[in-house]
Amino acid sequence: MRGKSLKPRIARSAPCPCGSGKKYKRCHGATTTQTPSLEPQLRQKLLQMKAKEYVRQRVQGFGRPIISAVLNGQRLVIVGARSRAIPEALTFHQFLVENMKDVIGREWGGDASKSALPHPLFRWLKDLNRSIQTAWPKQNFGMSGSVSALIRFSYCLYLLEHNDKHPASLVARLKQPSEFIPAVYETFVAGAFAVAGATIDGAEDVRSAASKPEFIATFASGRRYEIEAKKKSAWATQPELRDPQLQAELKKWVRNRLYSSAKKELQNPVYWLELSLPLTLEQGQAEALNEIARDAVRAAEDITIAGNPVRPAYVVITNNSDLAGDGVAGGPFFATLVGFAMPSFREGEFELEEALDLHDEHRDIRRVIECMKEVDRIPPTFDGTPEELIGPGGKPVEIVQIGDRIEYVIGTKTHTGRVEEIAAVGESAAVIVTDENSGRQVIGQIPLNAEQAAAASRLGNSVFGKPEGPKHDLGDDLFAIYDRMLEIYEEYPREGLLRHLASHTDLAEFEKLGLSELRRRAARESAKSIYVLPNSSTPGQSPPQQRDHAAIVVDEGRG
């Protein structure tokens, strides 16, 4: 590390280099004691635990973490309520495929492989074996469609069992050759909800005379959604987005699927529609497909059921190229979220409090879509190390952590100290180190290699043991400010929240709120005070509501 003394180099009124946003004199410049105490060490451990959990959620999602340990040359993996011992040498991806065979049934597999009616799963497994003979791929980007789909399918089956259970009806459909591909897509959809932290129940496993969805997803918020998932089996026209015939075929298919789904009159429905176009979408194509898909949903809003308007629903239109055919290369996937006959999920203007109510109302479904963006890749290892920090040969790339003991040079003399603060700055990291002999703090820079810089770009300072994600300019986005304030207040005690609200005219009412509602109220009041500046000539101006669609293209592979 290249180090310089802090005191002659940093003006006391300058921003602290730790990235806290405070002035140096009110942050690390205020540190005068040289006597080590237990409290800073405990604080560091707590920060490291929070940072590790942040990274885990971005790598594995908001469900249950991977549970694994090596014992006597064997690796023990916990999947839901079941444990499985595997050879230590197996990678996490290889384990997923072996676990999939257990779930589907090895005895069934032995019998079905001899059947006169071929099952697509065995084609996928043969393609995988050929791929392994070359090299087990680090990512599924660029794989054949069959190998990409197989690994993703195996991961989603694991997610379902590890976070809840496999719907029995889904496993039964997966064993039917004609039902396999549509059921795989259903598994993808259920996996997206599992990553977002929802529990999954198979509707067919529940006795009821009413029409049933594919499955039911329930979030920690208590909101319960009924999910339909439909896949287009084939296209009559060439996969050219500018072709009016393809657009007409897409529009007709979306309308028919929305009609058949709406006829079930589900409660809180979410309709997932998979196009399976054999396209590796670039950004411009994704934007074009987003507009076509949105217009198709809008055009279907005049549908009536027995003369009555359809129930409002979320619609997620996806395109997974690896489901378009075995020979189609796995690549970026596409998804867009649209409100179907849902005025509250539209662009427009609302009063501040109403806009925030709607933002919270749609939070669970938006979280599923956000997880598809953030948790887009299958973890490469059992310990959940980010893919960016996996070096050649599958070995983790070391990266400096808060609390690490490091050497640094001032002039010609080498010193030793512990990292107190760290923040990524492009291809390097700014650090504040406390010298272990003098107790003096010094600031310097540590160069980052390509892997470390990529990890910091995606995951922020959390890769250094500091619970901070990538920094984004919130600008004048009310909803982004509100979400950020929710994160800040997440662990505030009741007394601290009430102090923040002490000058509010409704403080007496706020004191009656439960802790979770009080945190939400504190976040809202802070967001509104930032969004509507005190000197604004138009206080309380209605903010724009979020867009009801969002195109997603994942540029990295998910394997």
Coordinates of C-alpha atoms in Angstrom, one line a residue, residues 107-453:
E107 CA -35.5 -45.2 -10.4
W108 CA -37.9 -43.3 -12.7
G109 CA -34.9 -42.1 -14.7
G110 CA -33.6 -45.7 -15.2
D111 CA -37.0 -46.8 -16.5
A112 CA -37.8 -43.6 -18.6
S113 CA -34.4 -43.8 -20.4
K114 CA -35.5 -47.1 -21.9
S115 CA -38.9 -45.8 -23.0
A116 CA -39.8 -45.7 -26.7
L117 CA -41.1 -42.1 -26.1
P118 CA -37.9 -40.1 -25.6
H119 CA -37.8 -37.6 -22.8
P120 CA -36.1 -34.2 -23.4
L121 CA -34.2 -34.5 -20.1
F122 CA -32.1 -37.3 -21.4
R123 CA -31.1 -35.2 -24.4
W124 CA -30.1 -32.4 -22.1
L125 CA -28.0 -34.8 -19.9
K126 CA -26.2 -36.1 -23.0
D127 CA -25.4 -32.6 -24.1
L128 CA -24.1 -31.8 -20.7
N129 CA -21.8 -34.9 -20.7
R130 CA -20.3 -33.8 -24.0
S131 CA -19.8 -30.3 -22.6
I132 CA -18.0 -31.7 -19.5
Q133 CA -15.6 -33.6 -21.6
T134 CA -14.4 -30.3 -23.0
A135 CA -14.5 -28.3 -19.8
W136 CA -17.1 -27.6 -17.2
P137 CA -18.2 -24.0 -18.1
K138 CA -17.8 -21.2 -15.6
Q139 CA -20.9 -19.5 -17.0
N140 CA -23.8 -20.6 -19.1
F141 CA -23.4 -17.7 -21.4
G142 CA -22.7 -19.1 -24.9
M143 CA -23.6 -22.7 -23.9
S144 CA -26.0 -24.7 -26.0
G145 CA -29.6 -24.1 -25.0
S146 CA -30.0 -27.6 -23.5
V147 CA -27.0 -27.2 -21.2
S148 CA -27.9 -23.7 -20.1
A149 CA -31.5 -24.7 -19.4
L150 CA -30.5 -27.9 -17.6
I151 CA -28.2 -26.1 -15.1
R152 CA -30.7 -23.3 -14.5
F153 CA -33.5 -25.9 -14.1
S154 CA -31.4 -27.9 -11.6
Y155 CA -30.7 -24.7 -9.6
C156 CA -34.4 -23.7 -9.4
L157 CA -35.4 -27.2 -8.2
Y158 CA -32.8 -26.9 -5.5
L159 CA -34.1 -23.4 -4.6
L160 CA -37.7 -24.7 -4.3
E161 CA -36.8 -27.5 -1.9
H162 CA -34.2 -25.6 0.1
N163 CA -36.5 -22.7 0.8
D164 CA -39.8 -24.6 1.0
K165 CA -40.8 -27.8 -0.8
H166 CA -41.4 -29.1 -4.3
P167 CA -45.0 -29.0 -5.4
A168 CA -45.8 -32.7 -6.0
S169 CA -47.9 -31.8 -9.1
L170 CA -44.9 -30.0 -10.6
V171 CA -42.6 -33.0 -10.2
A172 CA -45.2 -35.2 -11.7
R173 CA -45.5 -33.0 -14.8
L174 CA -41.7 -32.9 -15.2
K175 CA -41.8 -36.6 -15.8
Q176 CA -44.2 -36.3 -18.7
P177 CA -42.3 -35.8 -22.0
S178 CA -45.0 -33.5 -23.5
E179 CA -45.2 -31.5 -20.2
F180 CA -41.5 -31.2 -19.4
I181 CA -40.5 -28.0 -21.2
P182 CA -43.6 -26.0 -20.0
A183 CA -43.0 -27.4 -16.5
V184 CA -39.3 -26.3 -16.7
Y185 CA -40.5 -22.8 -17.4
E186 CA -42.8 -23.0 -14.4
T187 CA -39.8 -24.1 -12.3
F188 CA -37.9 -21.0 -13.5
V189 CA -40.8 -18.8 -12.4
A190 CA -41.1 -20.5 -9.0
G191 CA -37.3 -20.2 -8.6
A192 CA -37.5 -16.4 -9.2
F193 CA -40.1 -16.1 -6.4
A194 CA -38.0 -18.4 -4.1
V195 CA -34.9 -16.2 -4.7
A196 CA -37.0 -13.2 -3.7
G197 CA -37.8 -14.9 -0.4
A198 CA -41.3 -16.2 -1.1
T199 CA -42.6 -19.6 -0.1
I200 CA -44.2 -21.7 -2.8
D201 CA -47.3 -23.9 -2.6
G202 CA -48.5 -26.1 -5.5
A203 CA -52.1 -25.2 -6.2
E204 CA -52.8 -28.6 -7.5
D205 CA -51.7 -30.0 -4.2
V206 CA -54.6 -28.2 -2.5
R207 CA -58.2 -29.5 -2.7
S208 CA -60.6 -26.9 -4.1
A209 CA -63.4 -26.8 -6.6
A210 CA -62.2 -23.3 -7.8
S211 CA -60.0 -22.8 -10.8
K212 CA -56.4 -23.1 -9.8
P213 CA -53.2 -21.4 -10.8
E214 CA -49.8 -23.2 -11.4
F215 CA -48.7 -22.3 -7.9
I216 CA -49.1 -19.8 -5.0
A217 CA -46.4 -17.5 -3.7
T218 CA -46.5 -16.0 -0.2
F219 CA -44.1 -13.3 1.0
A220 CA -43.0 -12.3 4.5
S221 CA -45.2 -9.2 4.1
G222 CA -48.2 -11.6 4.2
R223 CA -49.2 -10.9 0.6
R224 CA -50.2 -13.9 -1.3
Y225 CA -50.1 -14.2 -5.1
E226 CA -51.6 -16.8 -7.5
I227 CA -49.2 -17.5 -10.4
E228 CA -49.9 -18.6 -13.9
A229 CA -47.0 -19.5 -16.2
K230 CA -47.5 -20.2 -19.9
K231 CA -44.9 -20.8 -22.6
K232 CA -45.2 -20.4 -26.4
S233 CA -44.4 -23.7 -28.0
A234 CA -43.5 -22.5 -31.5
W235 CA -43.5 -19.6 -33.9
A236 CA -45.1 -19.6 -37.3
T237 CA -43.1 -16.5 -38.4
Q238 CA -39.3 -15.8 -38.5
P239 CA -37.8 -14.3 -35.3
E240 CA -37.4 -10.8 -36.7
L241 CA -38.8 -8.1 -34.3
R242 CA -39.4 -5.6 -37.0
D243 CA -41.6 -8.1 -39.0
P244 CA -45.3 -7.0 -38.7
Q245 CA -46.3 -10.7 -39.0
L246 CA -44.2 -11.6 -35.9
Q247 CA -45.7 -8.7 -34.0
A248 CA -49.2 -9.7 -34.9
E249 CA -48.5 -13.3 -33.9
L250 CA -47.1 -12.2 -30.6
K251 CA -50.0 -9.8 -29.9
K252 CA -52.5 -12.5 -30.7
W253 CA -50.8 -15.1 -28.5
V254 CA -50.5 -12.7 -25.5
R255 CA -54.2 -11.8 -25.8
N256 CA -55.2 -15.5 -25.9
R257 CA -53.1 -16.4 -22.9
L258 CA -54.4 -13.4 -20.9
Y259 CA -57.9 -14.3 -21.7
S260 CA -57.5 -18.0 -20.7
S261 CA -55.7 -16.9 -17.5
A262 CA -58.3 -14.2 -16.6
K263 CA -61.1 -16.8 -17.0
K264 CA -59.8 -18.4 -13.8
E265 CA -60.6 -15.3 -11.8
L266 CA -57.6 -15.8 -9.6
Q267 CA -56.9 -13.7 -6.4
N268 CA -54.0 -11.3 -6.7
P269 CA -52.9 -12.9 -10.0
V270 CA -49.5 -12.7 -11.7
Y271 CA -49.3 -14.0 -15.3
W272 CA -45.9 -15.1 -16.6
L273 CA -45.7 -15.5 -20.4
E274 CA -42.6 -16.9 -22.0
L275 CA -42.0 -16.1 -25.7
S276 CA -39.0 -18.5 -26.4
L277 CA -37.8 -16.4 -29.3
P278 CA -34.4 -17.8 -30.5
L279 CA -32.7 -14.4 -30.2
T280 CA -29.6 -13.2 -28.3
L281 CA -31.1 -9.8 -27.5
E282 CA -28.9 -6.8 -27.5
Q283 CA -30.0 -3.6 -25.7
G284 CA -31.7 -2.1 -28.8
Q285 CA -33.6 -5.3 -29.5
A286 CA -34.6 -5.5 -25.9
E287 CA -36.1 -2.0 -25.9
A288 CA -38.0 -2.9 -29.1
L289 CA -39.3 -6.1 -27.6
N290 CA -40.3 -4.3 -24.5
E291 CA -42.4 -1.9 -26.4
I292 CA -44.0 -4.6 -28.5
A293 CA -44.8 -6.7 -25.3
R294 CA -46.2 -3.7 -23.5
D295 CA -48.4 -2.7 -26.4
A296 CA -49.7 -6.3 -26.6
V297 CA -50.8 -6.3 -23.0
R298 CA -52.4 -2.9 -23.3
A299 CA -54.3 -4.0 -26.4
A300 CA -55.8 -6.9 -24.4
E301 CA -57.3 -4.7 -21.7
D302 CA -60.7 -4.7 -23.5
I303 CA -61.1 -8.4 -22.7
T304 CA -64.3 -9.2 -20.8
I305 CA -65.2 -12.4 -18.9
A306 CA -69.0 -13.1 -19.0
G307 CA -69.5 -9.5 -19.9
N308 CA -67.4 -8.2 -16.9
P309 CA -64.0 -6.4 -17.0
V310 CA -61.0 -8.6 -16.2
R311 CA -59.4 -8.5 -12.8
P312 CA -56.3 -6.5 -12.5
A313 CA -53.1 -8.5 -12.8
Y314 CA -49.3 -8.2 -13.0
V315 CA -48.0 -9.5 -16.3
V316 CA -44.3 -10.6 -16.7
I317 CA -43.3 -11.3 -20.3
T318 CA -40.0 -13.1 -20.6
N319 CA -37.7 -14.5 -23.3
N320 CA -35.3 -17.3 -22.4
S321 CA -33.5 -18.1 -25.5
D322 CA -32.2 -21.4 -24.0
L323 CA -35.9 -22.7 -24.0
A324 CA -36.3 -21.9 -27.7
G325 CA -34.4 -25.1 -28.7
D326 CA -31.5 -27.4 -27.8
G327 CA -29.2 -25.8 -30.3
V328 CA -29.9 -22.2 -29.5
A329 CA -27.1 -20.6 -27.5
G330 CA -27.9 -19.7 -23.9
G331 CA -27.6 -15.9 -23.5
P332 CA -29.1 -12.8 -22.1
F333 CA -32.7 -13.2 -21.0
F334 CA -35.4 -10.6 -21.2
A335 CA -38.3 -9.7 -18.8
T336 CA -40.7 -6.9 -18.7
L337 CA -43.3 -6.2 -15.9
V338 CA -46.6 -4.6 -17.0
G339 CA -49.7 -3.8 -15.1
F340 CA -52.7 -5.4 -16.8
A341 CA -56.0 -3.4 -16.2
M342 CA -54.2 -2.0 -13.2
P343 CA -54.5 1.8 -13.0
S344 CA -52.4 1.9 -9.8
F345 CA -49.4 0.5 -11.6
R346 CA -49.2 3.2 -14.4
E347 CA -47.2 6.2 -15.2
G348 CA -48.9 9.3 -13.9
E349 CA -48.9 11.7 -11.0
F350 CA -50.1 11.1 -7.5
E351 CA -50.0 12.9 -4.2
L352 CA -46.8 12.1 -2.2
E353 CA -48.4 9.9 0.4
E354 CA -50.5 8.0 -2.1
A355 CA -47.5 7.5 -4.4
L356 CA -45.5 6.0 -1.5
D357 CA -48.5 3.7 -0.6
L358 CA -48.5 2.4 -4.1
H359 CA -44.8 1.9 -4.1
D360 CA -45.1 -0.3 -1.0
E361 CA -48.2 -2.1 -2.5
H362 CA -46.2 -3.2 -5.5
R363 CA -42.9 -3.9 -3.6
D364 CA -43.1 -7.7 -3.5
I365 CA -43.5 -8.1 -7.3
R366 CA -41.0 -5.5 -8.0
R367 CA -38.6 -7.4 -5.7
V368 CA -39.0 -10.5 -7.8
I369 CA -38.0 -8.6 -10.9
E370 CA -35.1 -6.8 -9.2
C371 CA -33.8 -10.2 -8.0
M372 CA -33.9 -11.4 -11.6
K373 CA -31.5 -8.5 -12.3
E374 CA -29.3 -8.8 -9.2
V375 CA -29.2 -12.5 -8.6
D376 CA -28.9 -13.4 -12.2
R377 CA -26.1 -16.0 -11.9
I378 CA -26.0 -19.3 -10.2
P379 CA -23.4 -19.3 -7.3
P380 CA -20.2 -20.8 -8.6
T381 CA -19.1 -22.3 -5.2
F382 CA -20.6 -23.8 -2.1
D383 CA -19.4 -20.9 0.0
G384 CA -21.2 -18.3 -2.2
T385 CA -18.1 -16.5 -3.3
P386 CA -19.1 -14.0 -6.0
E387 CA -18.2 -15.1 -9.5
E388 CA -15.9 -12.1 -10.0
L389 CA -13.7 -13.3 -7.1
I390 CA -13.2 -16.8 -8.6
G391 CA -9.8 -16.9 -10.2
P392 CA -8.1 -19.4 -12.5
G393 CA -8.6 -23.0 -11.4
G394 CA -11.6 -22.1 -9.3
K395 CA -9.6 -20.6 -6.4
P396 CA -11.0 -17.6 -4.6
V397 CA -9.3 -14.3 -5.2
E398 CA -8.2 -12.6 -1.9
I399 CA -9.4 -9.1 -1.3
V400 CA -8.5 -6.8 1.6
Q401 CA -11.0 -6.6 4.4
I402 CA -11.7 -4.1 7.2
G403 CA -9.7 -5.2 10.2
D404 CA -6.9 -6.8 8.1
R405 CA -3.3 -6.2 9.1
I406 CA -1.3 -4.8 6.2
E407 CA 2.1 -3.3 5.5
Y408 CA 2.5 0.1 3.9
V409 CA 5.4 2.3 3.0
I410 CA 6.1 6.0 3.8
G411 CA 9.2 7.2 2.2
T412 CA 11.6 4.3 2.5
K413 CA 10.2 2.9 5.8
T414 CA 7.8 0.0 6.0
H415 CA 5.0 0.2 8.6
T416 CA 2.3 -2.2 9.7
G417 CA -1.3 -1.2 10.6
R418 CA -4.9 -2.3 10.5
V419 CA -7.5 -1.3 8.0
E420 CA -10.1 1.0 9.6
E421 CA -12.0 2.1 6.6
I422 CA -12.0 1.3 2.9
A423 CA -13.8 2.5 -0.2
A424 CA -13.5 1.5 -3.9
V425 CA -12.4 4.2 -6.3
G426 CA -12.3 2.8 -9.8
E427 CA -9.4 0.4 -10.1
S428 CA -8.1 1.1 -6.6
A429 CA -9.4 1.3 -3.1
A430 CA -8.8 4.3 -0.7
V431 CA -8.0 3.0 2.8
I432 CA -7.5 4.5 6.2
V433 CA -5.1 2.5 8.3
T434 CA -4.2 2.8 12.0
D435 CA -0.5 2.3 12.6
E436 CA -0.2 -0.5 15.2
N437 CA 2.8 1.2 16.9
S438 CA 2.0 4.9 16.9
G439 CA -1.8 4.7 16.7
R440 CA -1.6 7.4 14.0
Q441 CA -4.0 7.1 11.1
V442 CA -2.7 7.2 7.5
I443 CA -4.5 7.2 4.2
G444 CA -3.4 5.6 1.0
Q445 CA -4.5 3.6 -2.0
I446 CA -4.5 -0.1 -2.7
P447 CA -4.5 -1.2 -6.4
L448 CA -7.3 -3.7 -7.4
N449 CA -6.8 -6.3 -10.0
A450 CA -9.5 -6.9 -12.7
E451 CA -11.4 -9.4 -10.6
Q452 CA -11.4 -7.3 -7.5
A453 CA -12.5 -4.1 -9.3

